[in-house]
mmCIF file of C-alpha atoms in Angstrom:
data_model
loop_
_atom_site.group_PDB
_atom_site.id
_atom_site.type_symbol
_atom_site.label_atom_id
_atom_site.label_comp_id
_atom_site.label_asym_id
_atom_site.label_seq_id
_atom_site.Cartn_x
_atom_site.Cartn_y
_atom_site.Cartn_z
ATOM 1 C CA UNK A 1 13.221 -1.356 2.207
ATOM 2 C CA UNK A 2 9.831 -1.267 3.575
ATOM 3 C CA UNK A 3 7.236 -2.468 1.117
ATOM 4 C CA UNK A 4 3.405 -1.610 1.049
ATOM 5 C CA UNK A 5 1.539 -3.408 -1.655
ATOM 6 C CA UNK A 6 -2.567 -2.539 -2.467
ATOM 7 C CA UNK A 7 -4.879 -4.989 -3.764
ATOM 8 C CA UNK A 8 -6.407 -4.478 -6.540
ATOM 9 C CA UNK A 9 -5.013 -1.792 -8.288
ATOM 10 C CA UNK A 10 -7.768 -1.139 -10.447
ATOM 11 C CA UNK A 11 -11.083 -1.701 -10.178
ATOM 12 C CA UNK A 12 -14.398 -0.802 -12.075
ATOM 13 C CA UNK A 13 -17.744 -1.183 -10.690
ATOM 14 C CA UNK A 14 -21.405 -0.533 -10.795
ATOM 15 C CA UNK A 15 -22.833 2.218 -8.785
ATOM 16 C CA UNK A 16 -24.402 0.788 -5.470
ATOM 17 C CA UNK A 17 -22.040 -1.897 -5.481
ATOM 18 C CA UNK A 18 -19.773 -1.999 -2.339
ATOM 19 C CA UNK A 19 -15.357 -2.414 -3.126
ATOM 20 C CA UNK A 20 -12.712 -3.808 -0.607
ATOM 21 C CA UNK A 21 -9.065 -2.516 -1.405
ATOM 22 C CA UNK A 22 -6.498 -4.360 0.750
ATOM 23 C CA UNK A 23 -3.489 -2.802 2.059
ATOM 24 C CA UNK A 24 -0.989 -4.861 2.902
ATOM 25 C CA UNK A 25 2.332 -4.080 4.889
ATOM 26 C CA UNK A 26 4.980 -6.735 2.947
ATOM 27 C CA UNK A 27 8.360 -6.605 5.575
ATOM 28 C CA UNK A 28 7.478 -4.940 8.578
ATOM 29 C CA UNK A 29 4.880 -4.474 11.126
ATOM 30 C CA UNK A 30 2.548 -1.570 10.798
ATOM 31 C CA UNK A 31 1.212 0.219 13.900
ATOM 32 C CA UNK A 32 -0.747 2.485 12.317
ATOM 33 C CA UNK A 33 -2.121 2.182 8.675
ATOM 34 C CA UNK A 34 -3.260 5.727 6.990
ATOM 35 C CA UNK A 35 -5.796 6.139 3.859
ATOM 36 C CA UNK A 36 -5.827 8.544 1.437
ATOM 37 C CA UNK A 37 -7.555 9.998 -1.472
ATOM 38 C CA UNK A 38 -6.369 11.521 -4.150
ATOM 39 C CA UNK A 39 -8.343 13.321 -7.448
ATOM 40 C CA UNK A 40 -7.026 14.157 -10.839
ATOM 41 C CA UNK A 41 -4.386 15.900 -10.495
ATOM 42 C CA UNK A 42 -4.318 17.219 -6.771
ATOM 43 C CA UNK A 43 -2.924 16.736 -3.337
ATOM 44 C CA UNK A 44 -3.439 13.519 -0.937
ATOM 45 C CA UNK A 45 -5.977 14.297 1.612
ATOM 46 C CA UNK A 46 -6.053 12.076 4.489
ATOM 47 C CA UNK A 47 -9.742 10.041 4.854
ATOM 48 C CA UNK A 48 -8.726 8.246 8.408
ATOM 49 C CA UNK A 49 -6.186 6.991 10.440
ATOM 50 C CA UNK A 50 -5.984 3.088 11.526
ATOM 51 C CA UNK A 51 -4.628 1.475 14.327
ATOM 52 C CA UNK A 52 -4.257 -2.045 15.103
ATOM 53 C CA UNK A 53 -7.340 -3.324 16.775
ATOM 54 C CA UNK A 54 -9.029 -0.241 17.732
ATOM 55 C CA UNK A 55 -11.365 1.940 15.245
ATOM 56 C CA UNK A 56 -10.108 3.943 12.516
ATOM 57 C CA UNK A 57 -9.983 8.049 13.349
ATOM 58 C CA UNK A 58 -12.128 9.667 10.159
ATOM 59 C CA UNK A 59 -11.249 13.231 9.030
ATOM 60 C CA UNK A 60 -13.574 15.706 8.803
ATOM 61 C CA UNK A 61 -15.868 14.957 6.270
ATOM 62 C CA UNK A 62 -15.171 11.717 5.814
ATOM 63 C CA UNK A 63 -18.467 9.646 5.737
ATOM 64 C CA UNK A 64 -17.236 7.006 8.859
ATOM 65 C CA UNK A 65 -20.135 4.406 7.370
ATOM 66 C CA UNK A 66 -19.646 4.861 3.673
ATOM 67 C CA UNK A 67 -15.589 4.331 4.064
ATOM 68 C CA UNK A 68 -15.209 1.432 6.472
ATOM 69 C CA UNK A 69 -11.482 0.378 7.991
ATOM 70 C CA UNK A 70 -10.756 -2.375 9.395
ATOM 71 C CA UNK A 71 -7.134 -3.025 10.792
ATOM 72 C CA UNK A 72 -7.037 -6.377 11.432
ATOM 73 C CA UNK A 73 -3.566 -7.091 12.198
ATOM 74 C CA UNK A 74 -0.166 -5.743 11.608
ATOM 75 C CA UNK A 75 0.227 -5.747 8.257
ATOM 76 C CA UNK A 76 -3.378 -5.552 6.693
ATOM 77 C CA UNK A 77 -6.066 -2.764 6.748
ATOM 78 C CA UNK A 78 -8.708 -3.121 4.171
ATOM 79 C CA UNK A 79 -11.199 -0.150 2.817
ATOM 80 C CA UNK A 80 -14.650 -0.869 1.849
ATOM 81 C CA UNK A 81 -16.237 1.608 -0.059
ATOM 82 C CA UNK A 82 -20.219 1.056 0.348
ATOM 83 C CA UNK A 83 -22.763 1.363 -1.758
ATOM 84 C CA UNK A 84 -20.649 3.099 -4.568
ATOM 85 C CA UNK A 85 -21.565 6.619 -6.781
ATOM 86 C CA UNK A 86 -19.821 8.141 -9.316
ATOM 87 C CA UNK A 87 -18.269 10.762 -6.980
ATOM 88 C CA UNK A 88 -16.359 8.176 -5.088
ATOM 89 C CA UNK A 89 -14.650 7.615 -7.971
ATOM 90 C CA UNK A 90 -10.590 8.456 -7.368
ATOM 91 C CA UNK A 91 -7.240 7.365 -6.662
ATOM 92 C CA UNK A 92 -7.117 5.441 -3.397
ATOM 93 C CA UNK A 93 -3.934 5.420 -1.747
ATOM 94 C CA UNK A 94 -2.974 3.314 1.875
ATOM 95 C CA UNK A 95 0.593 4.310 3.658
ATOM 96 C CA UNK A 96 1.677 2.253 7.038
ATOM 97 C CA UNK A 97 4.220 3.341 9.740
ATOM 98 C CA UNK A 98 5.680 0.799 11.687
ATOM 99 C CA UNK A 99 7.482 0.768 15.254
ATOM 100 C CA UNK A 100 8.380 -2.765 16.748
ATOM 101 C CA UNK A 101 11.419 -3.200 14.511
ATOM 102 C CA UNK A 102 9.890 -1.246 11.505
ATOM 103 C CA UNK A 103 10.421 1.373 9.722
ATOM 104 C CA UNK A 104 9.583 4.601 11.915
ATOM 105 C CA UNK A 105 10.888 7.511 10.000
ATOM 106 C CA UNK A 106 7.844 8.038 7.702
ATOM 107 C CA UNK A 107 4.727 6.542 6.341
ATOM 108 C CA UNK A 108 5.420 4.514 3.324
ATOM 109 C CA UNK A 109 2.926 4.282 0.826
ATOM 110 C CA UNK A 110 1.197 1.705 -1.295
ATOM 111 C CA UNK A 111 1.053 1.683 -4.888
ATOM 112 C CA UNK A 112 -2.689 2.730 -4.853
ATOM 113 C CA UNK A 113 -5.614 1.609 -6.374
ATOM 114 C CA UNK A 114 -7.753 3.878 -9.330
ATOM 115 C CA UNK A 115 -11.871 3.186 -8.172
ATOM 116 C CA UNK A 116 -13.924 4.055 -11.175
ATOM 117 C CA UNK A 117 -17.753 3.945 -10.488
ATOM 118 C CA UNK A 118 -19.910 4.001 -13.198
ATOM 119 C CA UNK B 1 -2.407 25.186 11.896
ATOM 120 C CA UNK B 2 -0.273 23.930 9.188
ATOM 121 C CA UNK B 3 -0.185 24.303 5.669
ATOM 122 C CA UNK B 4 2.492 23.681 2.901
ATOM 123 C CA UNK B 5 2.947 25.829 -0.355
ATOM 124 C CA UNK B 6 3.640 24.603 -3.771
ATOM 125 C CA UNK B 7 3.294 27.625 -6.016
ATOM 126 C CA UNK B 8 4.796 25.502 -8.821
ATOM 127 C CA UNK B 9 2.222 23.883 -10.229
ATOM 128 C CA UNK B 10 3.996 22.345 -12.897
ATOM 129 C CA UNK B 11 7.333 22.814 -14.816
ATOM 130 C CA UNK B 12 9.154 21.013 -17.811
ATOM 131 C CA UNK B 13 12.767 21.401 -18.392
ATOM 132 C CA UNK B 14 14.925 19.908 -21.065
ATOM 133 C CA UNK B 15 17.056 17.241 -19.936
ATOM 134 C CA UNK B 16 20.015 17.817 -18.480
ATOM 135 C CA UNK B 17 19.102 21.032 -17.287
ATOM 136 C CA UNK B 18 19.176 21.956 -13.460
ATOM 137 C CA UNK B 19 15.496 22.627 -11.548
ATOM 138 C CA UNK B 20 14.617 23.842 -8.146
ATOM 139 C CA UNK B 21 10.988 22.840 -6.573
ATOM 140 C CA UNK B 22 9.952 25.257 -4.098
ATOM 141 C CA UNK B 23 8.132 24.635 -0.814
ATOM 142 C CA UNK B 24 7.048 26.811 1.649
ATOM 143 C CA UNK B 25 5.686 25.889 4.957
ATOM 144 C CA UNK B 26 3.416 27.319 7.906
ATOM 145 C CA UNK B 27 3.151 25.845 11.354
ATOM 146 C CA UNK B 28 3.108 27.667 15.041
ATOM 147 C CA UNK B 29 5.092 24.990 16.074
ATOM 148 C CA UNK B 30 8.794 24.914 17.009
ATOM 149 C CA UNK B 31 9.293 21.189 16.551
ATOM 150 C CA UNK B 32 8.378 19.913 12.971
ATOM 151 C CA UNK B 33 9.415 17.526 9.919
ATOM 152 C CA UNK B 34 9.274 17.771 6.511
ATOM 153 C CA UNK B 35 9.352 15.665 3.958
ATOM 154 C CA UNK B 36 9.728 15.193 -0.368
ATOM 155 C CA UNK B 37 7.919 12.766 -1.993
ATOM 156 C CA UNK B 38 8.037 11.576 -5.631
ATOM 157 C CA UNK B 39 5.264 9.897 -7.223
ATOM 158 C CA UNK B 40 5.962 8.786 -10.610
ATOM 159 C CA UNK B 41 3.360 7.854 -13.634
ATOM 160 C CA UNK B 42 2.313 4.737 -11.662
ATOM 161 C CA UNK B 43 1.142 6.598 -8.693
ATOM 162 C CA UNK B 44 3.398 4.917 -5.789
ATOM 163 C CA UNK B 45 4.567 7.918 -3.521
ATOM 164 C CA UNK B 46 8.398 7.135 -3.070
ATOM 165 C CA UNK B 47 9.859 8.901 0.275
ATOM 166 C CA UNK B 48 12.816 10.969 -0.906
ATOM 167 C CA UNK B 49 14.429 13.322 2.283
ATOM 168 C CA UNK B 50 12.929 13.560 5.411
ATOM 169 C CA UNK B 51 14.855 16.686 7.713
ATOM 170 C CA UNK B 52 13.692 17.678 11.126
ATOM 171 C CA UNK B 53 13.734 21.413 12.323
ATOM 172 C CA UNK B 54 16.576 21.614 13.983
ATOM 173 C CA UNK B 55 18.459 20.699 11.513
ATOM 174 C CA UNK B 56 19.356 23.338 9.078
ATOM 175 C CA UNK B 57 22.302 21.768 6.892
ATOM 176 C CA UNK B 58 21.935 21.193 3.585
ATOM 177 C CA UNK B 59 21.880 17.576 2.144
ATOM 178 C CA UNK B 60 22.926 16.296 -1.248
ATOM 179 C CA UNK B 61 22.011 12.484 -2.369
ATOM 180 C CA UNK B 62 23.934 11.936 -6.224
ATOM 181 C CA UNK B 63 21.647 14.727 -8.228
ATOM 182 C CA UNK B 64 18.930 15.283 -5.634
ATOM 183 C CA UNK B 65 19.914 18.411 -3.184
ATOM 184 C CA UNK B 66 17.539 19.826 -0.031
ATOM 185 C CA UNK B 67 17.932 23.432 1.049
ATOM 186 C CA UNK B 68 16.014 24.148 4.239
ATOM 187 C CA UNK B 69 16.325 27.657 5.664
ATOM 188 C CA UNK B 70 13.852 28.273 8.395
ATOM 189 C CA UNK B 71 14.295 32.247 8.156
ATOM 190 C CA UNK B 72 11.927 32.041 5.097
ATOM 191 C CA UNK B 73 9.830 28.487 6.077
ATOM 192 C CA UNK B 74 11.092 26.659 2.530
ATOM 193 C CA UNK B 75 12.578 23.537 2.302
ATOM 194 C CA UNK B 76 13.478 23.749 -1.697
ATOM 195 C CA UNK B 77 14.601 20.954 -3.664
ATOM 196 C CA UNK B 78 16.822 20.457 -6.589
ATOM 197 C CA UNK B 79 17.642 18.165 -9.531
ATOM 198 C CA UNK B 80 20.763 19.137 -11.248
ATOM 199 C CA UNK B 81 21.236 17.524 -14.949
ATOM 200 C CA UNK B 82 17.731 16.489 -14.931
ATOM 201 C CA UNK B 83 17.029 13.040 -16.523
ATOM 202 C CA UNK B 84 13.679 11.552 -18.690
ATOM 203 C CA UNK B 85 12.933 9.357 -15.381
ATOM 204 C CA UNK B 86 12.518 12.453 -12.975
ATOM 205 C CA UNK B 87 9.557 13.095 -14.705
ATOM 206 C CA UNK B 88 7.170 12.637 -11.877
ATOM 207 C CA UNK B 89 5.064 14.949 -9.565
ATOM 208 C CA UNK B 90 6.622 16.001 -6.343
ATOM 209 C CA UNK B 91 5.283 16.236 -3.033
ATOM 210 C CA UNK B 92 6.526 18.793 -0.500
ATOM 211 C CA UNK B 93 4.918 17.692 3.188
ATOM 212 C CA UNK B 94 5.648 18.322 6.573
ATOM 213 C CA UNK B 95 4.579 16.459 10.181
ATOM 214 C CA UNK B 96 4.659 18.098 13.938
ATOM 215 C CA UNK B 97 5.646 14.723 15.363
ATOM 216 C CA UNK B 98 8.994 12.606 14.347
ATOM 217 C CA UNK B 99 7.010 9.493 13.626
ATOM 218 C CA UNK B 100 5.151 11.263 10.661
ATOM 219 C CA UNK B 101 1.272 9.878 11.759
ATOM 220 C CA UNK B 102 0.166 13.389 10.542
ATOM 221 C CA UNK B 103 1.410 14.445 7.131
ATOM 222 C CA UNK B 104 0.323 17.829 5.515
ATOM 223 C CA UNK B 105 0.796 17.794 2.277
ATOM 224 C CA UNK B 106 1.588 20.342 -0.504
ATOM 225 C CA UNK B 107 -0.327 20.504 -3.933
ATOM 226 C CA UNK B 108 2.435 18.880 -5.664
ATOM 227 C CA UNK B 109 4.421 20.162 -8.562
ATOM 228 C CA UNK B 110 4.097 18.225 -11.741
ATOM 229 C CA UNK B 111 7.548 17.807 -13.543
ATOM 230 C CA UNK B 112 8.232 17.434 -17.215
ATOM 231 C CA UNK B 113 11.406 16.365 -18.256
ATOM 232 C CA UNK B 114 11.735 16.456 -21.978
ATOM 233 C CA UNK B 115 14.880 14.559 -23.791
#
């Protein structure tokens, strides 16, 4: 089956520090690459949408310099959270949808990765 | 614009019983697809159905069962003889276009399995 891994899956870090999560697509090509976030205990809600080799699309909201995407290539988008607070603190979480011989019926998800800033 | 209901926010049933997770959804659209997720303790959403709206028929897959019935928007699911490893929360979604680059999620429904 399709396999999305996230790199690391923890991490802990001073406020003002900048983090890079990985997302990686393991077996199959990913088109588009989508990042969430998730807080205790409530829905996903979608921060921006990647595409390969074009500029992520940021949801409302979503601070497009504070959460920076890059996708790379097929199978990697990374997340850089800059200049870190407290409030940034949550449950990360990347999906990919592939065409080109992937897997098209849905997004697949990674395993996510917890960002505590203290 | 679309929205998904979860009204459950979370339940616990004693093994082996049978549960039904509600979901109710809202879109203008005549063309949709919805989806259940389960994300276990270690947070990886796992993709569980995914119907489109023209199809109406219910499925079954071993204890897991999907009844979609577009006269009332829901898309319910069921676990019958519920086990310890069910315990999860469970994500209702649902995506105007077939390829699923816009998911709407629910609020999730937190289940509690006790043995």
């Amino acid at each position: 089956g399709a396999v999305v891994s996230q790199h690391p899956s923890r991490v802990i870090c001073k406020s003002g520090t900048s983090v890079k999560i990985e997302c990686r697509s393991l077996d199959f090509q990913a088109t588009t690459m989508f990042w969430y976030r998730q807080f205790p205990k409530q829905s996903l809600m979608l921060m921006a949408t990647s595409n390969e080799g074009s500029k992520a699309t940021y949801e409302q909201g979503v601070e497009k310099d504070k959460f920076l995407i890059n996708h790379a290539s097929l199978t990697l988008s990374t997340l850089t959270v800059t200049s870190a607070h407290p409030e940034d603190s949550s449950f990360y979480i990347c999906s990919a949808w592939g065409l080109a011989g992937g897997p098209a019926d849905t997004q697949y998800f990674g395993p996510g990765t917890r960002l505590t800033v203290l | 614009a679309q929205k998904v209901t979860q009204a459950q926010t979370e339940i616990s049933v004693v093994e082996k019983e049978d549960v039904t997770l509600d979901c109710v959804y809202e879109t203008r659209d005549t063309t949709y697809y919805l989806f259940w997720y389960k994300q276990p303790p270690s947070g990886e959403l796992v993709f569980l159905i995914r119907r489109n709206s023209f199809d109406e028929q219910n499925e079954i897959s071993g204890r897991y069962s999907w009844n979609f019935q577009k006269s009332t928007s829901s898309f319910n699911f069921t676990i019958t003889a519920s086990q310890v490893v069910d315990s999860a929360v469970y994500f209702c979604a649902l995506a105007l276009e077939e390829w699923a680059n816009n998911l709407f999620f629910g609020t999730g429904t937190r289940l509690t399995v006790i043995p």
